[in-house]
Short mmCIF file of the C-alpha atoms (twelve columns), coordinates in Angstrom:
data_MODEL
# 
_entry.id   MODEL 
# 
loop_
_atom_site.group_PDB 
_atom_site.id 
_atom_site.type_symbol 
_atom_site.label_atom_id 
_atom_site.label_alt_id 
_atom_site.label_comp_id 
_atom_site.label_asym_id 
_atom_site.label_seq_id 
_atom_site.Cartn_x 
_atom_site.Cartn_y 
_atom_site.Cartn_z 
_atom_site.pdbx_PDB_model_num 
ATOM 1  C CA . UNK A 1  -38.363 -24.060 13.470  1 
ATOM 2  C CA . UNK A 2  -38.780 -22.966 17.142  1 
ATOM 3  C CA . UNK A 3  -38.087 -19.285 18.292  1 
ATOM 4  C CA . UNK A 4  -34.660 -20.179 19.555  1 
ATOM 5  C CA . UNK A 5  -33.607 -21.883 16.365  1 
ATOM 6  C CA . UNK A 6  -34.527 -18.771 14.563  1 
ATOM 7  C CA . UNK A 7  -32.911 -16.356 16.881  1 
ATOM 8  C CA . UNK A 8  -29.365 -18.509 17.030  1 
ATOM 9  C CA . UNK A 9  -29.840 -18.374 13.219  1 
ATOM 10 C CA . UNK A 10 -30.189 -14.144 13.131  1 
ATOM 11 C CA . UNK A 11 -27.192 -14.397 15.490  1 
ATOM 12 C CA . UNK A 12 -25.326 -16.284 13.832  1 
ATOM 13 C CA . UNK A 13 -25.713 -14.476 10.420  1 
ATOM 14 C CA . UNK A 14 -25.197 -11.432 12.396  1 
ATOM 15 C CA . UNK A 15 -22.007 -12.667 13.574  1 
ATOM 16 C CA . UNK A 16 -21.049 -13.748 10.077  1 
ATOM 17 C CA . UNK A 17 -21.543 -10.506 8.778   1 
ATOM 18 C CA . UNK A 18 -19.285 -9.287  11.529  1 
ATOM 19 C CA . UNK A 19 -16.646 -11.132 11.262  1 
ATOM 20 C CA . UNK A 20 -16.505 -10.622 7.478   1 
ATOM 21 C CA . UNK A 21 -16.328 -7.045  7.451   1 
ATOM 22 C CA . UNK A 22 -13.681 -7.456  10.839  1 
ATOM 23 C CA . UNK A 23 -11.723 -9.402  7.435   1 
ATOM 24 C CA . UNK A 24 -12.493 -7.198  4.685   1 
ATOM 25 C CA . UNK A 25 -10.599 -4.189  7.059   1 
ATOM 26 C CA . UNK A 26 -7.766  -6.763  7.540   1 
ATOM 27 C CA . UNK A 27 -7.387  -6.678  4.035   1 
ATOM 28 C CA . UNK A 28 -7.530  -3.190  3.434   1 
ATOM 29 C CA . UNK A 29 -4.772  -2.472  6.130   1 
ATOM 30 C CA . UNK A 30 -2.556  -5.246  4.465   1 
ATOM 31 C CA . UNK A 31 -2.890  -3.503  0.982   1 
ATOM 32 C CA . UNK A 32 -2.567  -0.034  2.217   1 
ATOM 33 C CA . UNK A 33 0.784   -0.712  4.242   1 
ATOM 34 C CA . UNK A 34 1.647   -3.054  0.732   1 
ATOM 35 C CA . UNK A 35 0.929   0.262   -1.697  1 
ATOM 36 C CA . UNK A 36 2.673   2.729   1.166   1 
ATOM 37 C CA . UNK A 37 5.707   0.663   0.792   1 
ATOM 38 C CA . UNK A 38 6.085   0.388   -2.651  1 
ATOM 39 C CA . UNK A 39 5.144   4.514   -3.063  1 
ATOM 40 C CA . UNK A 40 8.199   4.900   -0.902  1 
ATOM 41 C CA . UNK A 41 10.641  2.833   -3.085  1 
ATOM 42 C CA . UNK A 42 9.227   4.839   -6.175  1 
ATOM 43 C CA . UNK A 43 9.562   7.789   -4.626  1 
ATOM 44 C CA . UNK A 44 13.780  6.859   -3.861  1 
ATOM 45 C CA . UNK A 45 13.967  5.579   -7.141  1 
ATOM 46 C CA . UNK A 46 12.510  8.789   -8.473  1 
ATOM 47 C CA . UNK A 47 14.930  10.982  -6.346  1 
ATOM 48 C CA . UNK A 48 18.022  8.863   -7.399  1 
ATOM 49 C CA . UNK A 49 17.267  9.068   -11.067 1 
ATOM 50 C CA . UNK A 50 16.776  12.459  -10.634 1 
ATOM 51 C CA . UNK A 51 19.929  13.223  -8.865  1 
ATOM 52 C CA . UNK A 52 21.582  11.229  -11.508 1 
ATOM 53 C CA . UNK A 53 20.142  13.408  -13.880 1 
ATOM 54 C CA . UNK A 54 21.145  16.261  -12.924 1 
ATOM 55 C CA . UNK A 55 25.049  14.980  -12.043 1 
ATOM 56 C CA . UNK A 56 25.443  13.758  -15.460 1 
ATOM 57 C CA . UNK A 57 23.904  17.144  -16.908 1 
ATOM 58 C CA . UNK A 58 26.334  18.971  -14.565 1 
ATOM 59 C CA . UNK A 59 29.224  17.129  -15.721 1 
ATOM 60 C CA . UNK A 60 28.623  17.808  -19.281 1 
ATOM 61 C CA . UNK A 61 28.387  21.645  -18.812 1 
ATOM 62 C CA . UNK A 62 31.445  21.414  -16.883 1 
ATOM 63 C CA . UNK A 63 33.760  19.463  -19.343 1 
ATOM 64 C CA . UNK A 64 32.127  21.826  -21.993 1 
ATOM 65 C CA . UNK A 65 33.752  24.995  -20.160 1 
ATOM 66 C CA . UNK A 66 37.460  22.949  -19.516 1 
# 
């Protein structure tokens, strides 16, 4: 191999390299805005079944008193 063959090789591994870690953060964002969105429907589901909860417990220490 000649000088320039093994330099367009470094490069190229180089850019390789580059480019894999450029999709490795791709990824990343995609499966942090994936696990922020499904925190946020377990967190409403949470707060429904919690207000839920606390309705139905309501009502039964109201009809108790009537």
């Amino acid at each position: 191999m000649n000088p320039n063959e093994i330099q367009m090789l470094i490069v190229g591994a180089a850019l390789g390299a580059q480019l894999m870690n450029l999709l490795h953060m791709r990824w990343d964002a995609q499966a942090a805005r994936r696990s922020a969105a499904a925190s946020k429907v377990a967190r409403k589901q949470a707060s429904g079944d919690l207000f839920l909860s606390s309705l139905r417990l309501y009502r039964l220490q109201n009809r108790s008193r009537a």
